[in-house]
Coordinates of C-alpha atoms and ligand atoms in Angstrom, one line a residue:
X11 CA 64.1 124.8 49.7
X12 CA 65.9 125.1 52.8
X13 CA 66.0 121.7 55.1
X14 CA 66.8 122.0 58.6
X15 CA 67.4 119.3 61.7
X16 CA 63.2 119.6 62.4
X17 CA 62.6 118.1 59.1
X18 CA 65.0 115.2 60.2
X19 CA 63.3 112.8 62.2
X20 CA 64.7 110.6 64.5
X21 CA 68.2 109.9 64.0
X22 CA 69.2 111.1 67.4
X23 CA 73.1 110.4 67.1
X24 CA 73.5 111.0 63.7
X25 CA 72.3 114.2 64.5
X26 CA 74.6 115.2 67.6
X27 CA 77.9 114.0 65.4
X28 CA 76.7 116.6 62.4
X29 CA 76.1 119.1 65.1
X30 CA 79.6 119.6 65.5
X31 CA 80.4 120.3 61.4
X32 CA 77.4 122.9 61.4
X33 CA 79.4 124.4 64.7
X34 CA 82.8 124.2 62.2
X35 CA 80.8 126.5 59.7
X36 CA 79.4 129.1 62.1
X37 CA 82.3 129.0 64.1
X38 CA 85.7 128.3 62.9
X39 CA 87.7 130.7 64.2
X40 CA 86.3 129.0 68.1
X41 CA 87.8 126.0 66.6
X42 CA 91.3 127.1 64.3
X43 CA 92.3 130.2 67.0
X44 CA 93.7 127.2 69.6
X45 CA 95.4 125.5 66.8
X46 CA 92.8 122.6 66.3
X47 CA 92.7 121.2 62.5
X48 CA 88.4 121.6 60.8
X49 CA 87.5 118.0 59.6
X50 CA 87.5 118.2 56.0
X51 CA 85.3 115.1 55.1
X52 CA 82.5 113.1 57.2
X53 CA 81.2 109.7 55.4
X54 CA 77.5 109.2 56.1
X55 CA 76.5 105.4 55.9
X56 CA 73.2 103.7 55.8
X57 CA 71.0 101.8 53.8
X58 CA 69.0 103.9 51.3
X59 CA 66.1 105.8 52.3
X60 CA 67.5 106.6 55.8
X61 CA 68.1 110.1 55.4
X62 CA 71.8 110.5 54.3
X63 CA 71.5 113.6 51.9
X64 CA 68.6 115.0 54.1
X65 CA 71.1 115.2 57.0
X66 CA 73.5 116.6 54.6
X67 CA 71.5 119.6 53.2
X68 CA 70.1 119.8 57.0
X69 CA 73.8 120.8 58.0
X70 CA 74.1 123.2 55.0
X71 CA 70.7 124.5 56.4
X72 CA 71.3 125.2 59.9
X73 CA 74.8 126.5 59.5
X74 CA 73.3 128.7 56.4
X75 CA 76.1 128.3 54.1
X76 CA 75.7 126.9 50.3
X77 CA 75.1 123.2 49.1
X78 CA 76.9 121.8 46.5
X79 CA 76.3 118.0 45.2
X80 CA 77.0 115.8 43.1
X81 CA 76.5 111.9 42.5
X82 CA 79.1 109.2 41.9
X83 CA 77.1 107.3 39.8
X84 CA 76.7 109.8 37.6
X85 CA 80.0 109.6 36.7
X86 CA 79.7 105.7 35.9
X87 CA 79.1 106.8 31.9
X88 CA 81.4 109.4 31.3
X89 CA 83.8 110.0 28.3
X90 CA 87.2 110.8 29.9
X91 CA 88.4 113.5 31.2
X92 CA 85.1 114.5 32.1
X93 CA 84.9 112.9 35.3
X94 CA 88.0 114.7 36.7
X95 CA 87.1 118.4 35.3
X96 CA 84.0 117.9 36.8
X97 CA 85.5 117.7 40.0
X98 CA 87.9 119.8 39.4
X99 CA 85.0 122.5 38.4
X100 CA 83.2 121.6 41.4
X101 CA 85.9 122.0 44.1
X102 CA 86.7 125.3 42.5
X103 CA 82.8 126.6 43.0
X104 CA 82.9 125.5 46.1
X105 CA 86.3 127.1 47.3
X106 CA 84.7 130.9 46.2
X107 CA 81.7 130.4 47.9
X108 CA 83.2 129.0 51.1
X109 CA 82.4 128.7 54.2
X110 CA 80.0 125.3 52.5
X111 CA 79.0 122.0 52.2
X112 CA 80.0 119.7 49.0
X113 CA 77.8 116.2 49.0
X114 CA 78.8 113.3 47.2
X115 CA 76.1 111.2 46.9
X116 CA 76.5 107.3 46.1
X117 CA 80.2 107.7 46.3
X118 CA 81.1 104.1 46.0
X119 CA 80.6 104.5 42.2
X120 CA 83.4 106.5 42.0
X121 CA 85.8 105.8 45.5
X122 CA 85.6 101.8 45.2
X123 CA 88.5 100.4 45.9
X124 CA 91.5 100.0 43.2
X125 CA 93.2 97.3 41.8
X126 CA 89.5 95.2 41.9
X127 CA 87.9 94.2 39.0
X128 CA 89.7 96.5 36.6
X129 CA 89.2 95.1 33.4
X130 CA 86.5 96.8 32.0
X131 CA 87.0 99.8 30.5
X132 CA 84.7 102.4 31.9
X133 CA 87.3 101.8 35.2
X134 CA 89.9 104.1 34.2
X135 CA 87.7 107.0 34.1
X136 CA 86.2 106.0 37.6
X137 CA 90.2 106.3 38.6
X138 CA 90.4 109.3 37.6
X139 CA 88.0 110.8 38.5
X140 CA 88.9 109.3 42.2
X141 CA 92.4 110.5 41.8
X142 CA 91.0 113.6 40.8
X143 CA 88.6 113.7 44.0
X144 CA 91.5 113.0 46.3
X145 CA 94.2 115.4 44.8
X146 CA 91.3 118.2 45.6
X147 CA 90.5 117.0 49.0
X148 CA 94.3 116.9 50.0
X149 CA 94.7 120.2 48.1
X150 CA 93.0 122.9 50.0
X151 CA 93.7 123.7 53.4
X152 CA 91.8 122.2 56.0
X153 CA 91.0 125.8 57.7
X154 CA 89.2 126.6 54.4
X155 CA 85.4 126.3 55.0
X156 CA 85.0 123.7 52.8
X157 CA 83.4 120.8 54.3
X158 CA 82.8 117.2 52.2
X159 CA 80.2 114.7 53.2
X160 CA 79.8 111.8 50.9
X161 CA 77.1 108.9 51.6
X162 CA 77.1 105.1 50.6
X163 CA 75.7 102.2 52.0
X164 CA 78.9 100.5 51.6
X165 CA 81.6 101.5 53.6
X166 CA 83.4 98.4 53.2
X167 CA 84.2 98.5 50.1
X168 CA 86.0 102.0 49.5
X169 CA 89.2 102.3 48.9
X170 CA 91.1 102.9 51.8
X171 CA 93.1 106.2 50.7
X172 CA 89.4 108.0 51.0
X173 CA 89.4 107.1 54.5
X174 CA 92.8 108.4 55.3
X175 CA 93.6 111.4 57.7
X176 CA 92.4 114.4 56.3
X177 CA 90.3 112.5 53.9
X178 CA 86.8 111.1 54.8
X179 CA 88.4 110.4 58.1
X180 CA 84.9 110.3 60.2
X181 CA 82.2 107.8 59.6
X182 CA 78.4 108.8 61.0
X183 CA 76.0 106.2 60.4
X184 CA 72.6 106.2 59.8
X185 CA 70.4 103.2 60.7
X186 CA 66.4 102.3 59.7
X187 CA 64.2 103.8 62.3
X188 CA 62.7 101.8 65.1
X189 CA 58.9 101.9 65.6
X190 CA 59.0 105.3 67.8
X191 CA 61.2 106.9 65.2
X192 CA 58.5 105.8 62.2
X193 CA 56.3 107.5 64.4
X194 CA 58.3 111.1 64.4
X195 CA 59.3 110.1 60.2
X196 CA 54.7 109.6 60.3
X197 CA 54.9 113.3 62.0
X198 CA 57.5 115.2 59.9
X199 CA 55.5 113.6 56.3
X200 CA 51.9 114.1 57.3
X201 CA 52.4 117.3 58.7
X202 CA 50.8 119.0 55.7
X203 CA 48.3 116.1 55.0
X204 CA 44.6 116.6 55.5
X205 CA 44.0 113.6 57.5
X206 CA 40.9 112.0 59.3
X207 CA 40.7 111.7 62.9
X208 CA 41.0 108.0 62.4
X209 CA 44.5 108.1 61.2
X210 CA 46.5 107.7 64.0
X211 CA 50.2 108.0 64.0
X212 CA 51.4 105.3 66.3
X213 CA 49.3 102.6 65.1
X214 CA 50.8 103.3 61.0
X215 CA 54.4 103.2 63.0
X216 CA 53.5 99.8 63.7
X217 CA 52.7 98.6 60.7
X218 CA 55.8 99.8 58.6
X219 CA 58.7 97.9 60.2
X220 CA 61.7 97.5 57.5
X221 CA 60.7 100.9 56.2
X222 CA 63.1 103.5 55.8
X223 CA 62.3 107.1 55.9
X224 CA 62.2 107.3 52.4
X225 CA 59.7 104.8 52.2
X226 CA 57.4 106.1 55.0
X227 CA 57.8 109.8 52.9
X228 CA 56.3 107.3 49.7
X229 CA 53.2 106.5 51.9
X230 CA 52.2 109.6 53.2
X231 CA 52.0 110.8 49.5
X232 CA 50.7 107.5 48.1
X233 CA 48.0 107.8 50.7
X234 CA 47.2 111.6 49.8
X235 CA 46.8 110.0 45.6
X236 CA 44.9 107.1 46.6
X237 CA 42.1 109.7 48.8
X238 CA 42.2 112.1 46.2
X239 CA 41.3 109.6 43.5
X240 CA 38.4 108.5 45.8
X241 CA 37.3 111.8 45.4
X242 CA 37.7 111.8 49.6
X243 CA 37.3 115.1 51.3
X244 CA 40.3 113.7 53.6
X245 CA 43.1 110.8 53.8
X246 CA 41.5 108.1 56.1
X247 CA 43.3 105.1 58.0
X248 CA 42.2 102.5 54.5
X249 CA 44.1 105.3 52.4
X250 CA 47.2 104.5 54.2
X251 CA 46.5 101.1 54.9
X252 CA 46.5 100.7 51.2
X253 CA 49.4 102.8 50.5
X254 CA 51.3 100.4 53.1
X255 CA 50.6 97.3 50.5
X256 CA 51.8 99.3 47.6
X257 CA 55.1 100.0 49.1
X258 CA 55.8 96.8 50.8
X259 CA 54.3 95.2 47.3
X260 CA 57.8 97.5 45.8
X261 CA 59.5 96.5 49.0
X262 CA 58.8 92.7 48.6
X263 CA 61.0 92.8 45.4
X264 CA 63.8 94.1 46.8
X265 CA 63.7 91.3 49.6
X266 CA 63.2 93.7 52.5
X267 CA 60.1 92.3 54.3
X268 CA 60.2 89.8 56.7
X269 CA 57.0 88.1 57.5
X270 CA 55.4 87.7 60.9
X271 CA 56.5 84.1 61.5
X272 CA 60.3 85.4 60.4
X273 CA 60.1 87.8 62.5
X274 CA 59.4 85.7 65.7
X275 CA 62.0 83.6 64.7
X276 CA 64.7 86.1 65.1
X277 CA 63.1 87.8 67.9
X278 CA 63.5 84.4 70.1
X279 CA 67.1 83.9 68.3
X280 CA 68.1 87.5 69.6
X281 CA 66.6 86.6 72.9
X282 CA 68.4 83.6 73.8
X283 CA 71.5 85.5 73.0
X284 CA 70.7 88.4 75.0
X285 CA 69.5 85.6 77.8
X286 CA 72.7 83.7 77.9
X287 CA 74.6 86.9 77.9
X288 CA 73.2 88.4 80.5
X289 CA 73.0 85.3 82.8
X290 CA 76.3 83.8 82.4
X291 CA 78.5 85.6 84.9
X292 CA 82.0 85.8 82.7
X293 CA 79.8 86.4 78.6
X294 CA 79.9 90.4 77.9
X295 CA 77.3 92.1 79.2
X296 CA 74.8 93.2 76.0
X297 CA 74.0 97.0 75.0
X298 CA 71.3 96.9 72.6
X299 CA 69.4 94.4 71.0
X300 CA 66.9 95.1 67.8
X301 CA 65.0 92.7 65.2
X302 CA 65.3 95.2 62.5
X303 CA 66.2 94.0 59.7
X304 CA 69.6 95.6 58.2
X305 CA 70.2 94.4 54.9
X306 CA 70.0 90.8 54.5
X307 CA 71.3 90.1 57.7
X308 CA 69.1 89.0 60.7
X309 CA 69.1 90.8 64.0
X310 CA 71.7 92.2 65.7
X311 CA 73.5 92.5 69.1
X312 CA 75.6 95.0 70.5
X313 CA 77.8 94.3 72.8
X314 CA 80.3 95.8 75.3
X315 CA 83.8 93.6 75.4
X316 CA 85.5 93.9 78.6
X317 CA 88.7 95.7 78.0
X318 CA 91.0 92.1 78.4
X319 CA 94.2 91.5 77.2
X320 CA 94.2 87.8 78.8
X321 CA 91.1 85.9 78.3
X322 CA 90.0 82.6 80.8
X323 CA 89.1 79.9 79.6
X324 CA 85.8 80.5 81.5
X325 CA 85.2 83.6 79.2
X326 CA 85.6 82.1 76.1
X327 CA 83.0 79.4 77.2
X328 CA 80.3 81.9 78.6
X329 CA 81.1 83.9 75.5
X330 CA 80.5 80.0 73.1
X331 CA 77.7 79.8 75.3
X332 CA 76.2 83.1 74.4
X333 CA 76.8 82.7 70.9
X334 CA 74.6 79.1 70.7
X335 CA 72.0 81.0 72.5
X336 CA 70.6 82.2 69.4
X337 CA 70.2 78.6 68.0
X338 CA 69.3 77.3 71.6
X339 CA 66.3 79.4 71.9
X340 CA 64.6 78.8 68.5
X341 CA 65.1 74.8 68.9
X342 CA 63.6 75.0 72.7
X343 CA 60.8 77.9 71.4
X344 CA 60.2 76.4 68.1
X345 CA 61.2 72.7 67.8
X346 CA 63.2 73.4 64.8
X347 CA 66.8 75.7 64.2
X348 CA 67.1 77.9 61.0
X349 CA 69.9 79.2 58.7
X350 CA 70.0 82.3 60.9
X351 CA 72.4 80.8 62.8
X352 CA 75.3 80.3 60.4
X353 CA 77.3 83.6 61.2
X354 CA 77.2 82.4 64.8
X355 CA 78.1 78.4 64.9
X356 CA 81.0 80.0 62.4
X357 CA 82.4 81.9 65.5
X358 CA 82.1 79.6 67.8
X359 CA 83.8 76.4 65.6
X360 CA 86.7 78.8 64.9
X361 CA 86.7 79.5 68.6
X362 CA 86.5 75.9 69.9
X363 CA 89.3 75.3 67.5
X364 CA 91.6 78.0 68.2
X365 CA 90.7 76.5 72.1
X366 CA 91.8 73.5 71.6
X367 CA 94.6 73.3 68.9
X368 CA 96.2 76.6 69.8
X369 CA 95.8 77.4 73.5
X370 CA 95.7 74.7 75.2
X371 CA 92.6 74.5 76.5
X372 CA 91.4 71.2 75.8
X373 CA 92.6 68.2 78.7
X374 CA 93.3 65.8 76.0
X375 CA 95.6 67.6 73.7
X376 CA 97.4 69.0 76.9
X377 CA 99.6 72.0 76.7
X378 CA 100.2 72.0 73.5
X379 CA 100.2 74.8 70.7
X380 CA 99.4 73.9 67.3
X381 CA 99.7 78.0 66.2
X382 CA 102.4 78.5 64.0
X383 CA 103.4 82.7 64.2
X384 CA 105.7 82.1 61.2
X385 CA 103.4 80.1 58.9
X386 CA 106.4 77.7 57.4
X387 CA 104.4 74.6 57.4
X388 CA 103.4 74.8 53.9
X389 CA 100.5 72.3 53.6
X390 CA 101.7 69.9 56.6
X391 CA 100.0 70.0 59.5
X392 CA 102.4 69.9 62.7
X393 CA 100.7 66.7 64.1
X394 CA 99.6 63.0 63.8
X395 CA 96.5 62.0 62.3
X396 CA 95.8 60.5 65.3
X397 CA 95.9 64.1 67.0
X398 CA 93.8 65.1 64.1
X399 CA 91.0 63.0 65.3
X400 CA 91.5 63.8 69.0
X401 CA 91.2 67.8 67.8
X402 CA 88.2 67.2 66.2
X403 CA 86.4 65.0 68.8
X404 CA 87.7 67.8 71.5
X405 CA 86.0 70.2 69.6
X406 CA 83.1 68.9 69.0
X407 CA 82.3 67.9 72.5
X408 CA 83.4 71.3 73.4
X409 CA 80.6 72.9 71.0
X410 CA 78.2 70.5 72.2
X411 CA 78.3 70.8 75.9
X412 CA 78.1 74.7 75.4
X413 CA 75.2 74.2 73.0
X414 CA 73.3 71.8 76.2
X415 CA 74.2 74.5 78.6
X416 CA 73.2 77.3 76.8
X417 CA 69.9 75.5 76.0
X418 CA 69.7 74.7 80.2
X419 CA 70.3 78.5 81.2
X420 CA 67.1 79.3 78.6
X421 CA 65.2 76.1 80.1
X422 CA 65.4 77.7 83.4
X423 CA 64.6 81.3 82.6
X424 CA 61.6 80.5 80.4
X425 CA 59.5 83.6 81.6
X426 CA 62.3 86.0 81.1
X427 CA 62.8 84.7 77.8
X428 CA 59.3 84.5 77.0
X429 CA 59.0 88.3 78.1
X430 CA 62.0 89.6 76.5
X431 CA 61.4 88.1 72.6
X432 CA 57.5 89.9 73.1
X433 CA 59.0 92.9 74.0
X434 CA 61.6 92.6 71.6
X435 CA 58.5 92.1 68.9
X436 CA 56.9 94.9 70.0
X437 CA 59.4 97.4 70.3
X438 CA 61.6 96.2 67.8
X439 CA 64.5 97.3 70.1
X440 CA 65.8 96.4 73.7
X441 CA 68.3 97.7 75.8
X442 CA 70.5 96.6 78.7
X443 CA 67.8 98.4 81.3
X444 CA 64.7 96.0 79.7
X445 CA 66.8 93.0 80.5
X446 CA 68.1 94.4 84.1
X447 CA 64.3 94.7 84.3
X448 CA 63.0 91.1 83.5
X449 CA 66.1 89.3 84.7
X450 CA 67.2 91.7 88.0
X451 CA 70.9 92.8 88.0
X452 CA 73.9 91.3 86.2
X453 CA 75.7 89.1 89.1
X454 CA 79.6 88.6 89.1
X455 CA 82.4 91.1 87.7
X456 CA 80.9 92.8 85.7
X457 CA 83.1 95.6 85.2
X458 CA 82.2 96.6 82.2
X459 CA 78.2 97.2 82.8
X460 CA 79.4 99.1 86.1
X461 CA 80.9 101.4 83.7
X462 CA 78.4 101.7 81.3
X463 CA 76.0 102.8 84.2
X464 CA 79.0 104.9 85.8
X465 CA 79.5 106.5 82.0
X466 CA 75.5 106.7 81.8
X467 CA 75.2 108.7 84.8
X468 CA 78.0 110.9 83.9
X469 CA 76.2 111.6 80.5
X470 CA 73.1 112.8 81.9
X471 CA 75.0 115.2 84.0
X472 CA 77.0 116.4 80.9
X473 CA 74.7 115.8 78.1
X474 CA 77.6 114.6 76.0
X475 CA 76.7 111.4 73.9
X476 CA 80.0 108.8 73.6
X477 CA 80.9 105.7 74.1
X478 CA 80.2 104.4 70.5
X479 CA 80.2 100.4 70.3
X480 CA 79.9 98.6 67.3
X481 CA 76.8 97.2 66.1
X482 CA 77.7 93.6 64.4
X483 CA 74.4 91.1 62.8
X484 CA 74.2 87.5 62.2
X485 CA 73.9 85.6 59.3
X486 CA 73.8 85.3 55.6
X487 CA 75.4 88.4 55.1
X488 CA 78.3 88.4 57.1
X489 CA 80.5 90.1 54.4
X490 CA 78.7 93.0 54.7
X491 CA 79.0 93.4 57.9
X492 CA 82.2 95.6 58.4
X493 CA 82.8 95.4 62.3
X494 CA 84.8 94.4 64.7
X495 CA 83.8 93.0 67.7
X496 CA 80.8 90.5 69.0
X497 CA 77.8 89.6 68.0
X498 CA 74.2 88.8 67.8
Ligands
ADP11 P1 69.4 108.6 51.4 O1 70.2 109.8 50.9 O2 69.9 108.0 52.7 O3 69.2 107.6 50.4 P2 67.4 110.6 51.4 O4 68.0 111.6 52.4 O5 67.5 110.9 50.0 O6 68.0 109.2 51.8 O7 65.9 110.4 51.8 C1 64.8 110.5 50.9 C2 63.6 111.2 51.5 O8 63.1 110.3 52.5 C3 63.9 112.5 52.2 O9 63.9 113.5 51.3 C4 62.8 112.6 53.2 O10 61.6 113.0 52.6 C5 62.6 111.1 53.6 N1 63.3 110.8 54.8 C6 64.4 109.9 54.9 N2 64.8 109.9 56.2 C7 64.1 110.7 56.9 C8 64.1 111.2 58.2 N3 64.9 110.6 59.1 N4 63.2 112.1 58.6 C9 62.3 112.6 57.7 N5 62.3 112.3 56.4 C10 63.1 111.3 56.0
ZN12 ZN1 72.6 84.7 66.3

């Protein structure tokens, strides 16, 4: 069956970066006549369910050329030898039936990173097979026509030759859908359903959050089984309503449903951030804000960093006070602080330190640098115990007096706050305009959000889609979180 970009919902960005491969297929010679290399390999990331080989078979669909797969874990098991020739059979297909698509599904199970863990036996055959996978991808010419996308929901840990030039050197990722997105996923699924007139699309949006697409496909079919054993003459709103406790019953398991007091709880934690951020005239201005849960992780911020190569010492407060906002908010909302904080008092101790002991930023310890750029003090450390104790006091009083003004600024903007963590639980997702609407314009230099408007207006009149910034989540899961700059 041939899948196209209509029977991808939502997605929006995703989509516009894949537009560009299925434009390779139709059209190389637009591309290779002025000299320009094809892309050879596109990683799709995202948590299951989101849609990763959809998209992929979607781009073999509307650029009408063959779809080849395979899956890395099915390579887990194999004798040797058999991994590589595979491969090796595979690449050859694909090359006489080119211009096409190759998918490799799950391919962590085959490109994780070498030299980890290697003692077990069934590695070496996963090493080949890798070694096998990049002596194909650097052996065909990039002007071939053959195009590799591969999907995992680990990025992170890959070995780094995949992502090398001429490798899988573009990542596109792919996120769980926000309540209007569910609502196109509801649209694309039930399409074909015979449904009562009191099923209505919006309201089963809202009561999937966490769901991937995967899982919303899972309902509309549960829903059709459960009417149909009822003997129904159509799927009513109970159908789904009960096909909604069987999936979050399988999702429950897996640890992917928050409940409703959770989910205030990081709603008012994302708000304070936002709050702080977007009051304090020197913290980066914030770009999107959603409560949906990715992974194990909490919320998550997106910020824009002002292009700086000098920081004040003004910055990195409003930037500490910005990052306590989280916490602020759910002891002034709630009367009590959670563990979602961790990721974030973790930044700001390392920041307060590095403050203090390495830039001189702290009136007691003067203008002094404990940083050593050449690391040759072994296990001494450069200074007294008495400094020691003058560090750590200086530190702490510097965290505090952050965490008081952070928790002032939220104190005197109760009604924004109020207004943005409802929004934020009804929408799931904010963005810079919600907050320019509750709190009025950003005051001081903000550079940055000038050009974020400036590079907004600019996009309308092109229609070109840019300016990617990297999303970044708090908490418990911080290692999985594989991105550089601030956060939530
Ligand atoms: P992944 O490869 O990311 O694990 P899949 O592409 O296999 O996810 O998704 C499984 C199924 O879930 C798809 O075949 C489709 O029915 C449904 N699905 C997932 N994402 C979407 C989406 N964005 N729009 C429509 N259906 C979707
Ligand atoms: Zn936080």
């Amino acid at each position: 069956m041939k899948v196209n970009f209509k029977d991808v919902a939502g997605l929006e960005e995703a989509k516009v970066e894949v537009m560009e491969i299925v434009d390779f297929l139709k059209n190389p010679d637009k591309y290779t006549k002025l000299g320009g290399k094809i892309p050879k390999g596109a990683l799709l990331v995202g948590p299951p369910g989101t849609g990763k080989t959809l998209l992929a078979k979607a781009v073999a669909g509307e650029a009408d050329v063959p779809f080849f797969s395979l899956s890395g874990s099915d390579f887990v098991e194999m004798f040797v030898g058999v991994g590589a020739s595979r491969v090796r059979d595979l690449f050859r297909q694909a090359k006489s039936k080119a211009p096409c698509i190759i998918f490799i599904d799950e391919i962590d199970a085959i490109g994780r990173a070498r030299g980890k863990s290697n003692s077990f036996s069934g590695n070496d055959e996963r090493e080949n097979t890798l070694n096998q996978l990049l002596t194909e991808m650097d052996g065909f010419d990039t002007n071939s026509g053959v195009i590799i996308l591969a999907a995992t929901n680990r990025a992170e840990i890959l070995d780094s030759a995949l992502m090398r030039a001429g490798r899988f050197d573009r990542q596109i990722h792919l996120e769980l859908p926000d309540v209007k997105e569910r609502e196109e996923i509801f649209q694309v699924h039930t399409k074909n359903l015979k449904m009562a007139s009191s099923v209505k699309i919006d309201f089963l949006a809202k009561q999937t959050p966490g769901f991937s697409g995967a899982d919303i496909a899972n309902v509309c079919n549960e829903a059709a089984l459960i009417a149909a054993r009822n003997d129904k003459k159509e799927i009513d709103k109970q159908d789904f309503l009960d096909a909604v406790d069987r999936i979050i019953g399988g999702l429950e398991k897996k640890n992917k449903i928050i409940s409703e007091t959770e989910k205030r709880t990081i709603a008012y934690h994302e708000a304070g951030h936002a709050t702080v951020s977007w009051l304090l005239e020197y913290a980066n201005p914030l770009l999107k804000v959603t409560i949906i849960p990715r992974g194990k992780a909490l919320g998550a911020a997106w910020y824009l960093p002002e292009e700086r190569s000098i920081t004040t010492k003004e910055q990195l407060l409003d930037e500490m006070c910005s990052t306590l906002g989280g916490r602020a908010s759910e002891e002034i909302n709630f009367g009590k602080v959670s563990t979602g904080a961790l990721n974030d008092l973790e930044r700001v101790t390392k920041q307060a330190i590095a403050m203090v002991s390495f830039y001189g930023m702290s009136s007691d310890i003067g203008n002094l640098s404990y940083y050593n750029s050449t690391d040759d003090y072994g296990f001494t450390k450069p200074y007294s115990d008495k400094t020691a104790e003058k560090i750590d006091a200086d530190v702490k009083a510097m965290v505090e007096e952050q965490y008081e003004r952070a928790k002032e600024v939220l104190r005197n903007n109760m009604e924004g706050l109020t207004q943005l963590a409802e929004t934020l639980l009804e929408k799931e997702v904010i963005f810079s305009d919600d907050l320019e609407r509750i709190f009025g314009k950003r005051k001081g230099e903000n550079k940055a959000l000038d050009a974020i408007n400036e590079a907004k207006e600019q996009e309308k009149a092109e229609q070109t889609a840019d300016a990617e910034t990297a999303p970044s989540t708090d908490a418990q899961e911080a290692e999985n979180q594989n991105n550089e700059n601030s956060e939530s």
